[in-house]
Short mmCIF file of C-alpha atoms and ligand atoms in Angstrom, two decimals:
data_model
loop_
_atom_site.label_atom_id
_atom_site.label_comp_id
_atom_site.label_asym_id
_atom_site.label_seq_id
_atom_site.Cartn_x
_atom_site.Cartn_y
_atom_site.Cartn_z
CA MET A 1 -20.54 25.29 4.56
CA THR A 2 -17.62 23.75 6.28
CA GLN A 3 -17.95 20.44 7.63
CA GLU A 4 -15.09 18.59 9.59
CA ILE A 5 -14.00 15.32 11.16
CA THR A 6 -11.34 14.48 13.34
CA LEU A 7 -9.85 11.12 13.51
CA ARG A 8 -7.05 9.27 15.08
CA ARG A 9 -3.70 9.67 13.21
CA PRO A 10 -4.10 7.52 10.28
CA ASP A 11 -0.94 4.87 9.54
CA ASP A 12 -0.13 3.70 6.00
CA TRP A 13 0.07 -0.14 5.86
CA HIS A 14 1.97 -0.29 2.51
CA LEU A 15 4.40 2.58 1.41
CA HIS A 16 7.34 2.91 -1.00
CA LEU A 17 10.02 5.39 0.39
CA ARG A 18 12.62 4.44 -1.87
CA ASP A 19 16.42 5.60 -0.63
CA GLY A 20 18.73 8.81 -0.63
CA ALA A 21 17.42 11.38 -2.73
CA MET A 22 13.99 10.48 -3.18
CA LEU A 23 13.60 9.34 0.39
CA GLN A 24 14.41 12.86 1.41
CA GLY A 25 12.16 14.36 -0.87
CA VAL A 26 9.22 12.19 -0.46
CA LEU A 27 9.35 11.45 3.18
CA PRO A 28 8.25 14.50 4.41
CA GLU A 29 4.83 13.99 2.52
CA THR A 30 4.04 11.00 4.40
CA ALA A 31 5.37 12.03 7.79
CA ARG A 32 2.96 15.27 7.44
CA HIS A 33 -0.14 13.08 8.00
CA PHE A 34 0.85 9.75 9.07
CA ALA A 35 2.35 8.29 12.39
CA ARG A 36 3.88 4.93 10.96
CA ALA A 37 4.15 3.23 7.80
CA ILE A 38 4.98 -0.40 6.61
CA ILE A 39 8.00 0.44 4.59
CA MET A 40 8.57 -1.91 1.34
CA PRO A 41 11.87 -3.60 1.07
CA ASN A 42 12.00 -3.28 -2.76
CA LEU A 43 14.98 -1.17 -2.91
CA VAL A 44 18.14 -2.02 -5.41
CA PRO A 45 19.38 -4.09 -4.08
CA PRO A 46 16.42 -5.34 -1.77
CA VAL A 47 16.27 -5.18 2.11
CA VAL A 48 16.71 -8.94 2.60
CA THR A 49 18.27 -9.30 6.22
CA GLY A 50 17.60 -7.87 9.28
CA ALA A 51 20.67 -5.90 9.28
CA GLN A 52 20.13 -4.45 6.20
CA ALA A 53 16.39 -3.40 7.48
CA ALA A 54 18.22 -1.75 10.59
CA GLN A 55 20.45 0.21 8.39
CA TYR A 56 17.59 1.28 6.15
CA ARG A 57 15.43 2.01 9.48
CA ASP A 58 18.36 4.40 10.58
CA ARG A 59 18.69 6.14 7.04
CA ILE A 60 14.70 6.78 7.33
CA LEU A 61 15.19 8.27 10.80
CA ALA A 62 18.06 10.51 9.56
CA ALA A 63 15.83 11.78 6.47
CA LEU A 64 13.07 12.81 8.60
CA PRO A 65 12.30 16.69 8.93
CA GLU A 66 12.75 18.49 11.98
CA GLY A 67 10.17 18.07 14.74
CA ALA A 68 8.29 15.13 12.48
CA SER A 69 7.16 12.49 14.49
CA PHE A 70 7.04 9.10 12.23
CA GLN A 71 7.86 5.54 12.68
CA PRO A 72 9.10 3.39 10.00
CA LEU A 73 8.09 -0.25 10.46
CA MET A 74 10.53 -2.84 8.69
CA THR A 75 9.88 -5.45 6.29
CA LEU A 76 12.00 -7.80 5.10
CA TYR A 77 12.21 -8.85 1.07
CA LEU A 78 11.62 -12.83 0.89
CA THR A 79 14.14 -14.76 -1.24
CA GLU A 80 14.37 -18.26 -1.82
CA SER A 81 17.57 -18.03 0.37
CA THR A 82 16.10 -15.94 3.25
CA ASP A 83 17.27 -17.67 6.75
CA ALA A 84 14.71 -18.17 8.89
CA GLU A 85 16.59 -17.44 12.11
CA ASP A 86 17.63 -14.18 10.79
CA VAL A 87 13.67 -13.18 10.16
CA ALA A 88 13.19 -14.54 13.61
CA ALA A 89 15.76 -12.42 15.47
CA ALA A 90 14.63 -9.29 13.23
CA HIS A 91 11.33 -9.77 14.75
CA ALA A 92 11.88 -10.93 18.59
CA SER A 93 13.81 -7.61 18.53
CA GLY A 94 11.00 -5.55 17.80
CA LEU A 95 12.81 -4.25 14.50
CA VAL A 96 10.58 -6.00 11.82
CA LYS A 97 6.71 -6.02 11.48
CA ALA A 98 6.44 -8.33 8.51
CA VAL A 99 8.21 -9.87 5.46
CA LYS A 100 7.22 -9.27 2.04
CA LEU A 101 6.30 -11.72 -0.52
CA TYR A 102 6.97 -10.81 -4.49
CA PRO A 103 6.43 -13.42 -7.02
CA ALA A 104 9.71 -12.83 -8.97
CA GLY A 105 8.98 -10.61 -11.75
CA ALA A 106 5.72 -9.66 -10.61
CA THR A 107 6.31 -5.78 -10.02
CA THR A 108 9.21 -3.15 -9.46
CA ASN A 109 12.46 -4.51 -8.33
CA SER A 110 10.84 -8.00 -7.69
CA HIS A 111 13.27 -10.05 -9.85
CA GLY A 112 15.18 -11.39 -6.29
CA GLY A 113 11.92 -12.44 -5.06
CA VAL A 114 10.29 -15.67 -4.91
CA HIS A 115 9.81 -18.46 -7.93
CA ASP A 116 8.85 -21.29 -6.05
CA VAL A 117 6.73 -21.37 -2.83
CA ASP A 118 7.77 -24.46 -1.58
CA LYS A 119 11.43 -23.18 -1.30
CA VAL A 120 10.33 -20.83 1.30
CA MET A 121 8.17 -23.00 3.48
CA PRO A 122 10.79 -23.17 6.32
CA VAL A 123 10.53 -19.25 6.67
CA LEU A 124 6.79 -19.23 6.39
CA GLU A 125 6.27 -22.27 9.01
CA LYS A 126 8.66 -19.98 11.44
CA MET A 127 6.53 -16.97 10.67
CA ALA A 128 3.48 -18.68 11.53
CA GLN A 129 4.90 -20.05 14.88
CA ILE A 130 6.11 -16.67 15.96
CA GLY A 131 3.10 -14.87 14.58
CA LEU A 132 4.92 -12.36 11.90
CA PRO A 133 2.67 -11.48 9.30
CA LEU A 134 3.41 -11.95 5.17
CA CYS A 135 2.51 -9.08 3.12
CA VAL A 136 1.65 -10.76 -0.46
CA HIS A 137 1.98 -9.03 -3.85
CA GLY A 138 -0.81 -11.15 -4.85
CA GLU A 139 -0.27 -11.59 -8.79
CA VAL A 140 0.92 -14.58 -10.94
CA THR A 141 3.59 -13.72 -13.42
CA ASP A 142 3.10 -16.62 -15.85
CA PRO A 143 3.18 -14.79 -19.44
CA GLN A 144 -0.07 -16.93 -20.61
CA VAL A 145 -2.09 -15.14 -17.85
CA ASP A 146 -3.64 -11.92 -19.03
CA ILE A 147 -2.43 -9.05 -16.74
CA PHE A 148 -6.17 -7.85 -15.85
CA ASP A 149 -6.67 -11.75 -14.21
CA ARG A 150 -3.49 -12.14 -12.46
CA GLU A 151 -4.65 -11.31 -9.10
CA ALA A 152 -7.62 -13.76 -9.33
CA VAL A 153 -5.69 -16.39 -10.70
CA PHE A 154 -3.04 -15.77 -7.84
CA ILE A 155 -5.70 -16.29 -5.30
CA ASP A 156 -7.00 -19.79 -6.45
CA THR A 157 -3.69 -21.02 -7.49
CA VAL A 158 -1.13 -20.11 -4.98
CA LEU A 159 -2.75 -17.87 -2.09
CA ASP A 160 -5.46 -20.34 -1.50
CA PRO A 161 -3.40 -23.50 -1.28
CA LEU A 162 -0.66 -21.84 0.77
CA ARG A 163 -3.23 -20.83 3.46
CA ARG A 164 -4.75 -24.23 3.45
CA ARG A 165 -1.37 -25.48 3.86
CA LEU A 166 -0.45 -23.28 6.65
CA PRO A 167 -3.70 -21.80 8.25
CA SER A 168 -2.02 -20.25 11.05
CA LEU A 169 0.03 -17.82 8.84
CA ARG A 170 -1.05 -14.58 9.21
CA VAL A 171 -1.28 -13.03 5.52
CA VAL A 172 -1.95 -9.41 4.07
CA MET A 173 -3.28 -9.40 0.65
CA GLU A 174 -1.38 -6.19 -0.48
CA HIS A 175 -3.08 -3.48 -2.69
CA ILE A 176 -6.22 -5.51 -3.66
CA THR A 177 -7.82 -4.49 -6.88
CA THR A 178 -10.79 -6.96 -7.41
CA GLN A 179 -14.07 -8.19 -6.26
CA ASP A 180 -12.13 -11.61 -6.20
CA GLY A 181 -9.67 -10.15 -3.62
CA ALA A 182 -12.05 -8.14 -1.59
CA ASP A 183 -14.42 -11.31 -1.32
CA TYR A 184 -11.56 -13.59 -0.75
CA ALA A 185 -10.21 -11.32 2.49
CA ARG A 186 -13.80 -10.78 3.84
CA ASP A 187 -14.38 -14.66 4.05
CA GLY A 188 -10.65 -15.22 4.98
CA GLY A 189 -11.06 -15.15 8.90
CA PRO A 190 -9.07 -13.48 11.47
CA ASN A 191 -5.60 -14.40 10.10
CA LEU A 192 -6.19 -12.44 6.68
CA GLY A 193 -6.19 -8.95 5.94
CA ALA A 194 -6.27 -6.78 3.03
CA THR A 195 -4.72 -3.27 2.29
CA ILE A 196 -6.30 -1.28 -0.31
CA THR A 197 -4.92 1.68 -2.11
CA THR A 198 -6.34 5.22 -2.46
CA HIS A 199 -5.79 5.38 -6.39
CA HIS A 200 -7.90 2.02 -6.73
CA LEU A 201 -10.49 3.48 -4.98
CA ILE A 202 -10.87 6.60 -7.62
CA ILE A 203 -9.47 5.31 -11.15
CA ASN A 204 -10.62 2.15 -13.25
CA ARG A 205 -8.81 1.01 -16.28
CA ASN A 206 -10.68 3.16 -18.48
CA HIS A 207 -9.37 6.41 -16.65
CA MET A 208 -5.73 5.19 -17.34
CA LEU A 209 -6.43 4.22 -21.18
CA VAL A 210 -9.37 6.11 -22.63
CA GLY A 211 -8.45 9.39 -24.30
CA GLY A 212 -4.80 8.71 -24.11
CA ILE A 213 -2.66 6.70 -22.00
CA LYS A 214 -1.90 8.30 -18.71
CA PRO A 215 1.43 6.80 -16.99
CA HIS A 216 0.54 8.52 -13.72
CA TYR A 217 -2.10 6.09 -13.55
CA TYR A 218 -0.09 3.41 -14.14
CA CYS A 219 0.65 0.98 -10.99
CA LEU A 220 0.79 -2.66 -10.27
CA PRO A 221 -1.49 -4.43 -9.82
CA VAL A 222 -2.93 -2.53 -12.60
CA ALA A 223 -6.42 -0.72 -12.24
CA LYS A 224 -9.44 -3.40 -13.30
CA ARG A 225 -12.99 -2.68 -14.60
CA GLU A 226 -15.57 -0.32 -12.61
CA LYS A 227 -17.20 -3.33 -11.09
CA HIS A 228 -13.99 -4.13 -9.20
CA ARG A 229 -13.37 -0.53 -8.19
CA LEU A 230 -17.08 -0.51 -7.03
CA ALA A 231 -16.18 -3.76 -4.93
CA LEU A 232 -13.27 -2.16 -3.15
CA ARG A 233 -15.04 0.96 -2.37
CA ALA A 234 -17.62 -1.21 -0.95
CA ALA A 235 -15.07 -3.07 1.14
CA ALA A 236 -13.12 0.05 2.13
CA THR A 237 -16.10 2.09 3.32
CA SER A 238 -17.53 -1.17 4.99
CA GLY A 239 -15.76 -0.42 7.96
CA ALA A 240 -14.91 -4.48 8.34
CA GLY A 241 -11.88 -4.76 10.32
CA ARG A 242 -10.26 -6.97 7.48
CA TYR A 243 -9.75 -3.92 4.96
CA PHE A 244 -7.27 -1.18 5.84
CA LEU A 245 -5.42 1.71 3.97
CA GLY A 246 -1.92 0.84 2.45
CA THR A 247 -1.62 3.70 0.08
CA ASP A 248 1.20 1.82 -2.01
CA SER A 249 2.47 5.55 -2.69
CA ALA A 250 5.24 4.71 -5.19
CA PRO A 251 7.24 7.27 -6.31
CA HIS A 252 9.04 7.36 -9.53
CA VAL A 253 10.79 10.77 -11.41
CA ASP A 254 8.54 11.63 -14.12
CA ALA A 255 11.25 10.80 -16.68
CA LEU A 256 10.61 6.97 -15.93
CA LYS A 257 7.06 7.69 -15.76
CA GLU A 258 6.56 9.17 -19.11
CA HIS A 259 8.47 6.97 -20.99
CA ALA A 260 8.23 4.44 -23.63
CA CYS A 261 8.43 1.83 -20.91
CA GLY A 262 7.00 3.58 -17.82
CA CYS A 263 7.42 2.35 -14.39
CA ALA A 264 4.47 1.20 -12.29
CA GLY A 265 3.37 3.46 -9.25
CA CYS A 266 0.91 6.10 -7.97
CA PHE A 267 2.34 8.73 -5.79
CA THR A 268 -0.05 9.42 -3.43
CA ALA A 269 1.45 10.34 -0.20
CA THR A 270 0.80 14.13 -0.48
CA ASN A 271 -3.07 14.03 -0.98
CA THR A 272 -4.33 10.77 0.28
CA MET A 273 -6.18 11.57 3.51
CA ALA A 274 -8.24 14.12 1.60
CA LEU A 275 -8.91 12.12 -1.62
CA LEU A 276 -9.97 9.37 1.41
CA ALA A 277 -12.25 11.88 2.87
CA HIS A 278 -13.85 12.86 -0.53
CA VAL A 279 -14.51 9.08 -1.36
CA PHE A 280 -15.95 8.48 2.10
CA GLU A 281 -18.18 11.47 1.98
CA GLU A 282 -19.28 10.42 -1.48
CA ASP A 283 -20.34 7.06 -0.37
CA GLY A 284 -21.98 8.45 2.96
CA ALA A 285 -19.32 6.74 4.94
CA LEU A 286 -17.17 9.63 6.60
CA ASP A 287 -18.04 8.18 9.90
CA ARG A 288 -16.12 4.70 9.12
CA LEU A 289 -12.97 6.28 7.47
CA GLU A 290 -11.15 6.14 10.80
CA ASP A 291 -11.77 2.09 10.97
CA PHE A 292 -10.14 2.24 7.60
CA ALA A 293 -7.27 4.65 7.96
CA SER A 294 -6.53 4.37 11.62
CA LEU A 295 -8.06 1.45 13.35
CA ASN A 296 -8.15 -1.67 11.30
CA GLY A 297 -4.40 -1.56 10.46
CA PRO A 298 -2.89 -1.39 14.07
CA ALA A 299 -5.77 -4.29 15.29
CA PHE A 300 -4.42 -6.44 12.45
CA TYR A 301 -0.89 -5.87 13.15
CA GLY A 302 -1.39 -6.00 17.08
CA LEU A 303 -0.27 -2.47 17.81
CA PRO A 304 -2.05 0.32 19.54
CA ALA A 305 -3.76 2.99 17.72
CA ASN A 306 -2.37 6.44 17.46
CA GLU A 307 -3.52 8.62 20.32
CA ALA A 308 -2.95 11.84 18.32
CA CYS A 309 -5.61 13.30 16.15
CA ILE A 310 -5.92 14.92 12.75
CA ARG A 311 -8.39 17.11 11.62
CA LEU A 312 -10.32 16.70 7.98
CA VAL A 313 -11.97 20.07 6.74
CA LYS A 314 -14.47 20.32 3.91
CA HIS A 315 -13.88 23.89 2.40
CA ASP A 316 -16.40 25.86 -0.07
CA SER A 317 -13.92 25.66 -2.85
CA PRO A 318 -11.78 23.29 -4.12
CA GLN A 319 -8.42 22.61 -2.31
CA HIS A 320 -5.01 22.35 -4.10
CA TRP A 321 -1.55 20.52 -3.61
CA PRO A 322 1.44 20.61 -5.31
CA GLU A 323 1.16 19.01 -9.22
CA LYS A 324 4.44 17.86 -8.38
CA ILE A 325 7.34 17.14 -5.55
CA PHE A 326 10.44 18.42 -6.64
CA THR A 327 13.36 15.97 -5.48
CA GLU A 328 16.96 16.22 -5.76
CA ALA A 329 16.43 12.92 -7.74
CA GLY A 330 13.96 14.72 -10.06
CA PRO A 331 10.47 15.62 -10.05
CA VAL A 332 7.72 13.23 -9.06
CA THR A 333 3.87 13.88 -9.98
CA VAL A 334 1.23 13.54 -7.32
CA PHE A 335 -1.57 11.58 -8.19
CA ASN A 336 -4.39 14.03 -9.47
CA PRO A 337 -8.09 12.29 -9.20
CA GLY A 338 -9.19 14.21 -12.10
CA TYR A 339 -12.26 16.13 -10.03
CA PRO A 340 -12.16 18.85 -7.64
CA VAL A 341 -11.54 17.94 -4.00
CA HIS A 342 -13.01 20.14 -1.33
CA TRP A 343 -11.24 18.41 1.75
CA SER A 344 -7.81 19.43 3.50
CA VAL A 345 -6.02 18.30 6.40
CA GLU A 346 -5.74 21.14 8.88
CA ALA A 347 -2.88 21.38 11.71
C1 NCD B 1 5.63 -0.59 -6.87
C2 NCD B 1 7.21 0.09 -6.87
O1 NCD B 1 6.85 1.12 -7.72
O2 NCD B 1 7.80 -0.15 -5.91
N1 NCD B 1 4.83 -0.20 -7.48
C3 NCD B 1 3.55 -0.08 -7.95
O3 NCD B 1 2.90 0.18 -9.18
N2 NCD B 1 2.70 -0.59 -6.80
C4 NCD B 1 5.71 -2.05 -6.37
C5 NCD B 1 4.49 -2.34 -6.06
O4 NCD B 1 4.09 -2.32 -4.86
O5 NCD B 1 3.96 -3.28 -6.76
ZN1 ZN B 2 3.85 -1.45 -3.32
#
């Protein structure tokens, strides 16, 4: 029996589009279903200034397919020499919607990020004053800390102290992967939000490691134990305003994923909405998918929800999407949940 639901058009509050040939190849995958996305600034070199963000936005708009309606929401990559006045001007002009904090060395192209939060306090104070959100990659980089503990340790040793020091700063905990992250976001008050990816609702670390290493399930923060996946599912499907979709769709060409030192990132832009319909249906929460994917994010960012709608249809037979996207930079494997999915997005 076919079943269907209609939602306001969703937005993606954490997305990697890259640049050049990769941008050209992956942008249509997001623009097909999403109205807006917060665009991550970890290019090489990173998007640090307002002028660089304006140029990057123009390259994104130029790469959009004919007739697509998609609005990139730009971010700046925070460094220890970021100029608070440049940030304020980029925000005042409407160009920049958030600033991204990467602890130096935490993930892909983060070496220019922040070593010492003290050094960026003047920028953060300015952001608190003007209401510009800080998106945080929440992992410590101390080699002594086990990779599976890095999010929880970050919350205790970096995020919580920062928020006590500057309670008026609006913060988004990006791609939370633990119960600790979900709990902290739940209790954090109205200045705190958290994005959750599609893939962290689907895989735990066993999926990545048991029966052979699955490079296309490797991302950062790395998938954790099953109890954490279940905590993320409970958070996302609760409808609570604190949690919203940030796919963290992060394309890398297959040659760099299937590699002796494989890159981190899952590419989910193509099938995210179908996968989310499956997940929310499984948890008896289809009526809360719109909160997670279309309403909570705009409310946090102070933007209107989208007026247009999309229709998700459940079919009798499993639905299929391309196994790979063939970009001019090389093939990119689309995230495979490992089970049949009967949902699709219909025009
Ligand atoms: C992202 C990327 O490839 O840029 N990778 C990832 O595994 N998520 C960076 C990030 O968001 O950590
Ligand atoms: Zn990311």
